[in-house]
């Protein structure tokens, strides 16, 4: 049974939700899946896995530094095994920014790391105004206003296309 490590970086838990969905699909396809939060991954035995997947969300235009550190630390292991990266951001809800090739955050990540994953993915995330702290709530609302997204502070919208997540899991199972 192929062993897959999914290492993720999240603030509000949506990337973890996507990882859990990937795990469900991959387990049904006969894989054994371990999820690990990157911030808690110091002791993870990456070489013990057959495939490695890294997933991370965007906040204020950036993937967190821990994601770059993880890729740097595990670089040689990553390059010896089938591997994948996906980003979660709300820019990806827009047609024309919804593929790894057209999404600015994925492209910036690739330029910065020079890592060439076997599979790349990008998923639109979630906006959950009631959950955010005051400053975040108004900052993301301003970003939404600029990009013609929802601005009602009572809104909670999941932009993720879950069929796309399932398709990505399928590609991981084949790589
Ligand atoms: C404070 C804040 C800032 C954000 N900044 C951006 C951003 O600059 N660009 C973007 O596309 N999405 C941005 N997002 C949207 C997140 O990427 C989206 O909510 C995602 O689902 C968060 O995933 P997580 O819960 O795993 O952290 C932001 C969200 C919040 C709450």
Coordinates of N, CA, C and O and ligand atoms in Angstrom, one line a residue:
X1 N 0.9 -1.2 0.0 CA 0.0 0.0 0.0 C 0.9 1.3 0.0 O 1.7 1.5 0.9
X2 N 0.8 2.1 -1.1 CA 1.7 3.3 -1.1 C 1.4 4.2 0.1 O 0.2 4.5 0.4
X3 N 2.5 4.8 0.7 CA 2.3 5.7 1.8 C 2.5 7.1 1.3 O 3.5 7.5 0.8
X4 N 1.5 7.9 1.7 CA 1.5 9.3 1.2 C 1.6 10.3 2.4 O 0.8 10.1 3.4
X5 N 2.5 11.2 2.4 CA 2.6 12.3 3.4 C 1.9 13.5 2.8 O 2.3 14.0 1.8
X6 N 1.0 14.1 3.5 CA 0.4 15.4 3.1 C 0.8 16.4 4.3 O 0.3 16.3 5.4
X7 N 1.6 17.3 3.9 CA 2.1 18.3 4.9 C 1.4 19.6 4.5 O 1.4 20.1 3.4
X8 N 0.7 20.3 5.5 CA -0.1 21.4 5.2 C 0.2 22.6 6.1 O 0.6 22.4 7.2
X9 N -0.1 23.8 5.6 CA 0.0 25.0 6.4 C -1.3 25.8 6.2 O -1.8 26.1 5.1
X10 N -2.0 26.0 7.4 CA -3.3 26.6 7.4 C -3.4 27.6 8.5 O -2.6 27.6 9.5
X11 N -4.3 28.6 8.4 CA -4.6 29.5 9.5 C -6.0 29.2 10.1 O -6.1 29.0 11.2
X12 N -7.0 29.2 9.2 CA -8.3 29.0 9.6 C -8.9 27.6 9.4 O -10.1 27.4 9.6
X13 N -8.1 26.7 8.9 CA -8.5 25.3 8.8 C -9.0 24.9 7.4 O -9.3 23.7 7.2
X14 N -9.1 25.8 6.5 CA -9.7 25.4 5.2 C -8.8 24.5 4.4 O -9.2 23.5 3.8
X15 N -7.5 24.7 4.5 CA -6.5 23.9 3.8 C -6.5 22.5 4.4 O -6.4 21.5 3.7
X16 N -6.7 22.4 5.7 CA -6.8 21.1 6.3 C -8.1 20.4 5.8 O -8.0 19.2 5.6
X17 N -9.2 21.1 5.6 CA -10.4 20.5 5.1 C -10.1 19.9 3.7 O -10.5 18.8 3.4
X18 N -9.4 20.6 2.9 CA -9.0 20.1 1.6 C -8.1 18.9 1.7 O -8.3 17.9 1.0
X19 N -7.2 18.9 2.6 CA -6.3 17.8 2.8 C -7.1 16.5 3.3 O -6.8 15.4 2.9
X20 N -8.1 16.8 4.1 CA -8.9 15.6 4.6 C -9.7 15.0 3.5 O -9.8 13.8 3.4
X21 N -10.1 15.9 2.6 CA -10.8 15.3 1.4 C -9.9 14.5 0.5 O -10.2 13.5 0.0
X22 N -8.7 15.1 0.3 CA -7.7 14.3 -0.5 C -7.4 13.0 0.2 O -7.3 11.9 -0.5
X23 N -7.3 13.0 1.5 CA -7.0 11.7 2.2 C -8.2 10.7 2.0 O -7.9 9.6 1.7
X24 N -9.4 11.2 2.1 CA -10.6 10.3 1.9 C -10.5 9.6 0.5 O -10.7 8.4 0.4
X25 N -10.2 10.4 -0.5 CA -10.2 9.9 -1.9 C -9.0 8.9 -2.0 O -9.2 7.9 -2.6
X26 N -7.9 9.4 -1.5 CA -6.7 8.5 -1.7 C -6.8 7.2 -0.9 O -6.3 6.2 -1.4
X27 N -7.4 7.3 0.3 CA -7.6 6.0 1.0 C -8.5 5.1 0.3 O -8.3 3.9 0.2
X28 N -9.6 5.6 -0.3 CA -10.5 4.8 -1.1 C -9.8 4.2 -2.3 O -10.1 3.1 -2.7
X29 N -8.7 4.9 -2.8 CA -7.9 4.3 -3.9 C -6.8 3.4 -3.4 O -5.9 3.0 -4.2
X30 N -6.8 3.1 -2.1 CA -5.8 2.1 -1.7 C -4.5 2.6 -1.1 O -3.6 1.9 -1.0
X31 N -4.5 3.9 -0.9 CA -3.2 4.5 -0.3 C -3.4 4.6 1.2 O -4.5 4.7 1.8
X32 N -2.2 4.7 1.9 CA -2.2 5.0 3.3 C -1.7 6.5 3.4 O -0.7 6.8 2.9
X33 N -2.5 7.3 4.1 CA -2.3 8.7 4.1 C -2.0 9.3 5.5 O -2.8 9.0 6.4
X34 N -0.9 10.0 5.7 CA -0.7 10.7 6.9 C -0.7 12.2 6.7 O -0.1 12.7 5.8
X35 N -1.5 12.9 7.5 CA -1.5 14.4 7.5 C -0.7 14.9 8.6 O -0.7 14.5 9.7
X36 N 0.1 16.0 8.2 CA 0.9 16.6 9.3 C 0.9 18.1 9.0 O 1.1 18.6 7.9
X37 N 0.7 18.8 10.1 CA 0.8 20.3 10.0 C 2.2 20.7 10.0 O 3.0 20.2 10.8
X38 N 2.6 21.5 9.0 CA 4.0 21.8 8.8 C 4.7 22.4 10.1 O 5.8 22.1 10.4
X39 N 3.9 23.2 10.8 CA 4.5 23.8 12.0 C 4.8 22.8 13.1 O 5.5 23.0 14.0
X40 N 4.3 21.6 12.9 CA 4.5 20.5 13.9 C 5.3 19.3 13.3 O 5.2 18.2 13.8
X41 N 5.9 19.6 12.2 CA 6.5 18.5 11.4 C 8.0 18.2 11.6 O 8.6 17.5 10.9
X42 N 8.5 18.8 12.7 CA 10.0 18.7 12.9 C 10.5 17.3 12.9 O 11.5 17.0 12.4
X43 N 9.7 16.4 13.5 CA 10.1 15.0 13.6 C 9.6 14.1 12.5 O 9.7 12.8 12.6
X44 N 9.0 14.6 11.5 CA 8.4 13.8 10.4 C 9.5 13.1 9.7 O 10.5 13.7 9.3
X45 N 9.3 11.8 9.4 CA 10.3 11.0 8.7 C 9.9 10.9 7.2 O 9.4 9.9 6.7
X46 N 10.2 12.0 6.5 CA 9.7 12.2 5.1 C 10.3 11.0 4.2 O 9.5 10.5 3.4
X47 N 11.5 10.6 4.4 CA 12.0 9.5 3.5 C 11.2 8.2 3.6 O 11.2 7.4 2.7
X48 N 10.4 8.0 4.7 CA 9.7 6.8 4.9 C 8.4 6.8 4.0 O 7.7 5.7 4.0
X49 N 8.1 7.9 3.3 CA 6.9 7.9 2.5 C 7.2 7.7 1.0 O 8.3 8.0 0.6
X50 N 6.2 7.2 0.3 CA 6.4 7.0 -1.1 C 6.1 8.2 -2.0 O 6.7 8.4 -3.1
X51 N 5.2 9.0 -1.5 CA 4.9 10.3 -2.2 C 4.7 11.4 -1.2 O 4.2 11.1 0.0
X52 N 5.0 12.6 -1.6 CA 4.8 13.7 -0.6 C 4.0 14.8 -1.3 O 4.3 15.2 -2.4
X53 N 3.0 15.3 -0.5 CA 2.2 16.4 -1.0 C 2.3 17.6 0.0 O 2.3 17.4 1.2
X54 N 2.5 18.8 -0.5 CA 2.5 20.0 0.3 C 1.4 20.9 -0.1 O 1.2 21.2 -1.3
X55 N 0.6 21.4 0.9 CA -0.5 22.3 0.6 C -0.5 23.5 1.5 O -0.2 23.3 2.7
X56 N -0.7 24.7 1.0 CA -0.6 25.9 1.9 C -1.6 27.0 1.4 O -1.8 27.1 0.2
X57 N -2.1 27.7 2.4 CA -3.0 28.8 2.0 C -2.2 30.1 1.9 O -1.1 30.3 2.5
X58 N -2.9 31.1 1.3 CA -2.4 32.5 1.2 C -3.0 33.4 2.2 O -4.2 33.3 2.4
X59 N -2.3 34.2 2.8 CA -2.8 35.3 3.6 C -2.0 36.5 3.3 O -0.8 36.5 3.4
X60 N -2.7 37.6 3.1 CA -2.0 38.9 2.8 C -0.9 38.7 1.7 O 0.2 39.1 1.9
X61 N -1.3 37.9 0.7 CA -0.4 37.8 -0.5 C 0.7 36.9 -0.4 O 1.6 36.8 -1.3
X62 N 0.8 36.1 0.7 CA 2.0 35.2 0.8 C 1.6 33.9 1.4 O 0.7 33.7 2.2
X63 N 2.4 32.9 1.0 CA 2.5 31.6 1.7 C 3.4 31.8 2.9 O 4.3 32.5 2.8
X64 N 3.1 31.2 4.0 CA 3.9 31.4 5.2 C 5.3 30.9 5.1 O 5.5 29.9 4.3
X65 N 6.2 31.5 5.8 CA 7.6 31.2 5.7 C 7.9 29.7 6.0 O 8.8 29.1 5.4
X66 N 7.1 29.1 6.9 CA 7.3 27.7 7.3 C 7.2 26.8 6.1 O 7.8 25.7 6.0
X67 N 6.4 27.2 5.1 CA 6.2 26.3 3.9 C 7.6 26.3 3.1 O 8.0 25.2 2.6
X68 N 8.2 27.5 2.9 CA 9.4 27.5 2.2 C 10.5 26.8 3.0 O 11.4 26.1 2.4
X69 N 10.5 26.9 4.3 CA 11.5 26.1 5.1 C 11.3 24.6 5.0 O 12.2 23.9 4.8
X70 N 10.0 24.2 5.0 CA 9.7 22.7 4.8 C 10.3 22.2 3.5 O 10.9 21.2 3.4
X71 N 10.0 23.0 2.4 CA 10.5 22.6 1.1 C 12.1 22.6 1.1 O 12.7 21.6 0.5
X72 N 12.7 23.5 1.7 CA 14.1 23.6 1.8 C 14.7 22.4 2.5 O 15.6 21.7 2.1
X73 N 14.1 22.1 3.7 CA 14.6 21.0 4.6 C 14.5 19.7 3.9 O 15.4 18.8 3.9
X74 N 13.3 19.5 3.2 CA 13.1 18.2 2.6 C 13.3 18.1 1.1 O 12.9 17.2 0.4
X75 N 14.0 19.1 0.6 CA 14.2 19.2 -0.8 C 14.7 17.9 -1.5 O 14.2 17.5 -2.5
X76 N 15.8 17.3 -0.9 CA 16.4 16.2 -1.6 C 15.4 15.0 -1.6 O 15.3 14.2 -2.6
X77 N 14.7 14.8 -0.5 CA 13.7 13.8 -0.4 C 12.5 14.0 -1.4 O 12.1 13.1 -2.1
X78 N 12.1 15.2 -1.5 CA 11.0 15.6 -2.4 C 11.4 15.2 -3.8 O 10.6 14.7 -4.6
X79 N 12.6 15.5 -4.2 CA 13.1 15.3 -5.6 C 13.3 13.9 -5.9 O 13.4 13.5 -7.1
X80 N 13.4 13.0 -4.9 CA 13.6 11.6 -5.2 C 12.3 10.8 -5.3 O 12.2 9.6 -5.6
X81 N 11.1 11.5 -5.0 CA 9.8 10.8 -5.0 C 8.8 11.6 -5.7 O 8.9 12.8 -5.9
X82 N 7.7 10.9 -6.2 CA 6.6 11.7 -6.8 C 6.1 12.7 -5.7 O 6.0 12.3 -4.5
X83 N 5.9 13.9 -6.1 CA 5.5 14.9 -5.2 C 4.5 15.9 -5.8 O 4.4 16.0 -7.0
X84 N 3.8 16.6 -4.9 CA 2.8 17.6 -5.4 C 2.7 18.8 -4.5 O 3.1 18.7 -3.3
X85 N 2.3 19.9 -5.1 CA 2.1 21.1 -4.3 C 0.8 21.7 -4.7 O 0.4 21.7 -5.9
X86 N 0.0 22.2 -3.7 CA -1.2 23.0 -4.0 C -1.3 24.2 -3.1 O -0.9 24.2 -2.0
X87 N -1.9 25.3 -3.7 CA -2.1 26.5 -3.0 C -3.6 26.8 -2.9 O -4.4 26.4 -3.7
X88 N -4.0 27.4 -1.7 CA -5.4 27.7 -1.5 C -5.5 29.3 -1.3 O -4.8 29.8 -0.5
X89 N -6.2 29.9 -2.2 CA -6.4 31.4 -2.1 C -7.7 31.8 -2.8 O -8.2 31.0 -3.5
X90 N -8.1 33.0 -2.5 CA -9.4 33.4 -3.1 C -9.3 34.0 -4.5 O -10.3 34.2 -5.2
X91 N -8.1 34.4 -4.8 CA -7.8 34.9 -6.2 C -8.2 33.8 -7.2 O -8.7 34.1 -8.3
X92 N -8.0 32.5 -6.8 CA -8.3 31.4 -7.6 C -9.8 31.2 -7.9 O -10.1 30.3 -8.7
X93 N -10.6 32.0 -7.3 CA -12.1 31.9 -7.7 C -12.3 32.5 -9.0 O -13.4 32.4 -9.6
X94 N -11.4 33.3 -9.5 CA -11.6 34.1 -10.7 C -11.1 33.3 -11.9 O -10.0 32.8 -12.0
X95 N -12.0 33.3 -12.9 CA -11.6 32.6 -14.2 C -10.3 33.4 -14.7 O -10.2 34.6 -14.6
X96 N -9.4 32.6 -15.2 CA -8.1 33.2 -15.7 C -7.1 33.3 -14.6 O -5.9 33.6 -14.9
X97 N -7.4 32.9 -13.3 CA -6.4 32.8 -12.2 C -6.6 31.5 -11.5 O -6.2 31.4 -10.4
X98 N -7.3 30.6 -12.1 CA -7.7 29.4 -11.4 C -7.0 28.1 -11.8 O -7.4 27.0 -11.6
X99 N -5.9 28.3 -12.5 CA -5.0 27.1 -12.8 C -3.6 27.4 -12.3 O -3.2 28.6 -12.1
X100 N -2.8 26.4 -12.0 CA -1.5 26.6 -11.5 C -0.7 27.5 -12.5 O 0.1 28.3 -12.0
X101 N -0.9 27.4 -13.8 CA -0.2 28.3 -14.7 C -0.6 29.7 -14.7 O 0.2 30.6 -14.9
X102 N -1.9 30.0 -14.3 CA -2.4 31.4 -14.3 C -2.5 32.0 -12.9 O -2.8 33.2 -12.8
X103 N -2.3 31.2 -11.9 CA -2.5 31.8 -10.6 C -1.2 32.4 -10.1 O -0.1 31.8 -10.0
X104 N -1.2 33.7 -9.7 CA 0.0 34.4 -9.4 C 0.8 33.9 -8.2 O 2.0 33.9 -8.2
X105 N 0.0 33.3 -7.2 CA 0.7 32.8 -6.0 C 1.4 31.5 -6.3 O 2.5 31.3 -5.7
X106 N 0.8 30.7 -7.1 CA 1.5 29.4 -7.5 C 2.8 29.7 -8.3 O 3.9 29.2 -8.0
X107 N 2.7 30.7 -9.2 CA 3.8 31.0 -10.0 C 4.9 31.6 -9.2 O 6.1 31.3 -9.4
X108 N 4.5 32.5 -8.2 CA 5.6 33.1 -7.4 C 6.2 32.1 -6.5 O 7.4 32.1 -6.3
X109 N 5.4 31.1 -6.0 CA 6.0 30.0 -5.2 C 7.0 29.2 -6.0 O 8.1 28.9 -5.5
X110 N 6.7 29.0 -7.2 CA 7.6 28.2 -8.1 C 8.9 28.9 -8.4 O 9.9 28.4 -8.4
X111 N 8.7 30.2 -8.6 CA 9.9 31.0 -8.9 C 10.8 31.1 -7.7 O 12.0 30.9 -7.8
X112 N 10.2 31.2 -6.5 CA 11.0 31.4 -5.2 C 11.6 30.1 -4.8 O 12.8 30.1 -4.4
X113 N 10.9 29.0 -5.0 CA 11.5 27.7 -4.5 C 12.3 27.0 -5.6 O 13.2 26.2 -5.3
X114 N 12.0 27.2 -6.9 CA 12.6 26.5 -8.0 C 12.3 25.0 -7.9 O 13.0 24.2 -8.5
X115 N 11.3 24.7 -7.1 CA 10.9 23.3 -7.0 C 9.9 23.0 -8.1 O 9.0 23.8 -8.4
X116 N 10.1 21.9 -8.8 CA 9.2 21.5 -9.9 C 8.4 20.3 -9.5 O 8.8 19.1 -9.8
X117 N 7.2 20.5 -8.8 CA 6.5 19.3 -8.4 C 5.9 18.5 -9.5 O 5.7 19.0 -10.6
X118 N 5.8 17.2 -9.3 CA 5.2 16.3 -10.3 C 3.8 16.8 -10.6 O 3.4 16.8 -11.8
X119 N 3.0 17.2 -9.6 CA 1.6 17.7 -9.8 C 1.5 19.0 -9.1 O 2.0 19.2 -8.0
X120 N 0.8 20.0 -9.7 CA 0.5 21.3 -9.1 C -1.0 21.5 -9.1 O -1.7 21.1 -10.0
X121 N -1.4 22.1 -8.0 CA -2.9 22.4 -7.9 C -3.1 23.7 -7.3 O -2.2 24.3 -6.6
X122 N -4.3 24.3 -7.6 CA -4.7 25.6 -6.9 C -6.2 25.5 -6.7 O -6.9 25.1 -7.6
X123 N -6.6 25.8 -5.5 CA -8.0 25.8 -5.2 C -8.5 27.1 -4.6 O -7.8 27.7 -3.8
X124 N -9.7 27.5 -5.0 CA -10.2 28.7 -4.4 C -10.6 28.4 -2.9 O -11.1 27.2 -2.6
X125 N -10.4 29.3 -2.0 CA -10.6 29.0 -0.6 C -11.9 29.5 -0.1 O -12.9 29.5 -0.8
X126 N -11.9 29.9 1.2 CA -13.2 30.2 1.8 C -13.1 31.6 2.5 O -12.0 32.0 3.0
X127 N -14.2 32.3 2.4 CA -14.3 33.6 3.1 C -15.3 33.4 4.2 O -16.5 33.1 3.9
X128 N -14.9 33.6 5.4 CA -15.8 33.4 6.6 C -15.7 34.6 7.5 O -15.1 34.5 8.6
X129 N -16.3 35.7 7.1 CA -16.2 36.9 7.9 C -16.5 36.8 9.4 O -15.7 37.3 10.2
X130 N -17.6 36.1 9.8 CA -17.9 36.0 11.2 C -16.7 35.4 12.1 O -16.6 35.7 13.3
X131 N -15.9 34.6 11.4 CA -14.8 33.9 12.1 C -13.6 34.8 12.4 O -12.8 34.5 13.2
X132 N -13.4 35.9 11.6 CA -12.2 36.6 11.6 C -12.1 37.6 12.7 O -13.1 38.2 13.1
X133 N -10.9 37.9 13.2 CA -10.6 39.0 14.1 C -10.9 40.3 13.4 O -10.9 40.4 12.1
X134 N -11.2 41.4 14.1 CA -11.7 42.6 13.6 C -10.8 43.1 12.4 O -11.4 43.4 11.3
X135 N -9.5 43.3 12.6 CA -8.7 43.9 11.5 C -8.7 43.0 10.3 O -8.9 43.5 9.2
X136 N -8.6 41.7 10.5 CA -8.6 40.8 9.3 C -9.9 40.9 8.6 O -10.0 40.9 7.3
X137 N -11.0 41.0 9.3 CA -12.3 41.1 8.7 C -12.5 42.3 7.8 O -12.9 42.2 6.7
X138 N -11.9 43.4 8.2 CA -12.1 44.6 7.4 C -11.0 44.6 6.3 O -11.3 45.1 5.2
X139 N -9.9 44.0 6.5 CA -8.9 44.0 5.5 C -9.3 43.1 4.3 O -9.3 43.5 3.2
X140 N -9.8 41.9 4.7 CA -10.3 41.0 3.6 C -11.5 41.5 2.9 O -11.7 41.4 1.7
X141 N -12.3 42.2 3.7 CA -13.5 42.9 3.1 C -13.1 43.9 2.0 O -13.7 44.0 1.0
X142 N -12.0 44.7 2.4 CA -11.5 45.7 1.4 C -11.0 45.0 0.2 O -11.3 45.4 -1.0
X143 N -10.3 43.8 0.4 CA -9.7 43.1 -0.8 C -10.9 42.6 -1.6 O -10.9 42.6 -2.9
X144 N -12.0 42.1 -0.9 CA -13.1 41.6 -1.7 C -13.8 42.7 -2.4 O -14.3 42.5 -3.5
X145 N -13.9 43.9 -1.8 CA -14.5 45.0 -2.5 C -13.7 45.4 -3.8 O -14.3 45.5 -4.8
X146 N -12.4 45.3 -3.7 CA -11.6 45.6 -4.8 C -11.7 44.6 -5.9 O -11.7 44.9 -7.1
X147 N -12.0 43.3 -5.5 CA -12.0 42.3 -6.5 C -13.4 41.8 -6.8 O -13.6 40.7 -7.3
X148 N -14.4 42.6 -6.4 CA -15.8 42.3 -6.6 C -16.3 41.0 -6.0 O -17.1 40.2 -6.6
X149 N -15.8 40.7 -4.8 CA -16.3 39.5 -4.1 C -17.3 39.9 -3.0 O -17.7 41.1 -3.0
X150 N -17.8 39.0 -2.2 CA -18.8 39.3 -1.2 C -18.3 40.2 -0.1 O -17.1 40.0 0.4
X151 N -19.0 41.3 0.3 CA -18.6 42.2 1.3 C -19.5 42.3 2.5 O -19.2 43.0 3.5
X152 N -20.6 41.5 2.5 CA -21.5 41.4 3.6 C -20.8 40.7 4.8 O -20.4 39.5 4.6
X153 N -20.6 41.4 5.9 CA -19.8 40.8 7.0 C -20.5 39.6 7.7 O -19.9 38.9 8.5
X154 N -21.7 39.3 7.3 CA -22.4 38.1 7.8 C -22.1 36.9 7.0 O -22.6 35.7 7.3
X155 N -21.4 37.1 5.8 CA -21.2 36.0 4.8 C -20.2 35.0 5.2 O -19.1 35.3 5.7
X156 N -20.5 33.8 4.9 CA -19.5 32.7 4.9 C -19.6 31.9 3.6 O -20.6 31.3 3.3
X157 N -18.6 32.1 2.7 CA -18.7 31.4 1.4 C -17.5 30.5 1.1 O -16.4 30.9 1.2
X158 N -17.9 29.3 0.7 CA -16.8 28.3 0.3 C -16.7 28.3 -1.2 O -17.6 27.9 -1.9
X159 N -15.6 28.9 -1.7 CA -15.4 28.9 -3.2 C -14.8 27.7 -3.7 O -14.6 27.6 -4.9
X160 N -14.5 26.7 -2.9 CA -13.7 25.5 -3.4 C -14.6 24.7 -4.3 O -15.7 24.4 -4.0
X161 N -14.0 24.3 -5.4 CA -14.6 23.4 -6.3 C -14.2 22.0 -5.9 O -13.1 21.5 -6.2
X162 N -15.0 21.3 -5.1 CA -14.6 20.0 -4.5 C -14.4 18.9 -5.6 O -13.6 18.0 -5.3
X163 N -15.0 19.0 -6.7 CA -14.8 18.1 -7.8 C -13.3 18.2 -8.3 O -12.7 17.2 -8.7
X164 N -12.8 19.5 -8.3 CA -11.4 19.7 -8.7 C -10.5 19.1 -7.6 O -9.4 18.6 -8.0
X165 N -10.9 19.1 -6.4 CA -10.0 18.5 -5.3 C -10.0 17.0 -5.5 O -8.9 16.4 -5.5
X166 N -11.1 16.4 -5.8 CA -11.2 15.0 -6.1 C -10.3 14.6 -7.3 O -9.6 13.6 -7.3
X167 N -10.4 15.5 -8.3 CA -9.6 15.2 -9.5 C -8.1 15.3 -9.2 O -7.3 14.5 -9.7
X168 N -7.7 16.2 -8.4 CA -6.3 16.4 -7.9 C -5.9 15.1 -7.2 O -4.8 14.6 -7.4
X169 N -6.7 14.6 -6.3 CA -6.4 13.4 -5.5 C -6.2 12.2 -6.5 O -5.3 11.4 -6.3
X170 N -7.0 12.2 -7.5 CA -6.9 11.1 -8.5 C -5.5 11.2 -9.2 O -4.9 10.2 -9.4
X171 N -5.1 12.4 -9.5 CA -3.8 12.6 -10.2 C -2.7 12.2 -9.2 O -1.7 11.6 -9.7
X172 N -2.8 12.5 -8.0 CA -1.8 12.1 -7.0 C -1.8 10.5 -6.9 O -0.7 9.9 -6.8
X173 N -2.9 9.9 -7.0 CA -2.9 8.5 -6.9 C -2.2 7.8 -8.1 O -1.7 6.7 -8.0
X174 N -2.2 8.5 -9.2 CA -1.6 8.0 -10.4 C -0.1 8.3 -10.5 O 0.6 7.7 -11.3
X175 N 0.4 9.3 -9.8 CA 1.8 9.8 -10.0 C 2.8 8.9 -9.4 O 2.5 8.0 -8.6
Ligands
LIG1 C1 -6.8 38.0 6.7 C2 -6.9 37.3 5.4 C3 -6.1 37.6 4.3 C4 -6.1 36.9 3.1 N1 -5.3 37.4 2.1 C5 -5.5 36.8 0.9 C6 -4.8 37.3 -0.3 O1 -3.9 38.2 -0.2 N2 -5.0 36.7 -1.5 C7 -5.9 35.7 -1.6 O2 -6.1 35.2 -2.7 N3 -6.6 35.2 -0.6 C8 -6.4 35.7 0.7 N4 -7.1 35.2 1.7 C9 -8.1 34.1 1.5 C10 -7.5 32.8 2.1 O3 -6.5 32.3 1.3 C11 -8.7 31.8 2.2 O4 -9.6 32.3 3.1 C12 -8.2 30.4 2.5 O5 -9.4 29.6 2.4 C13 -7.6 30.3 3.9 O6 -7.2 29.0 4.1 P1 -6.8 28.5 5.5 O7 -8.0 28.5 6.4 O8 -6.2 27.1 5.3 O9 -5.7 29.4 6.1 C14 -7.0 35.9 2.9 C15 -7.9 35.5 4.0 C16 -7.8 36.2 5.2 C17 -8.7 35.8 6.4

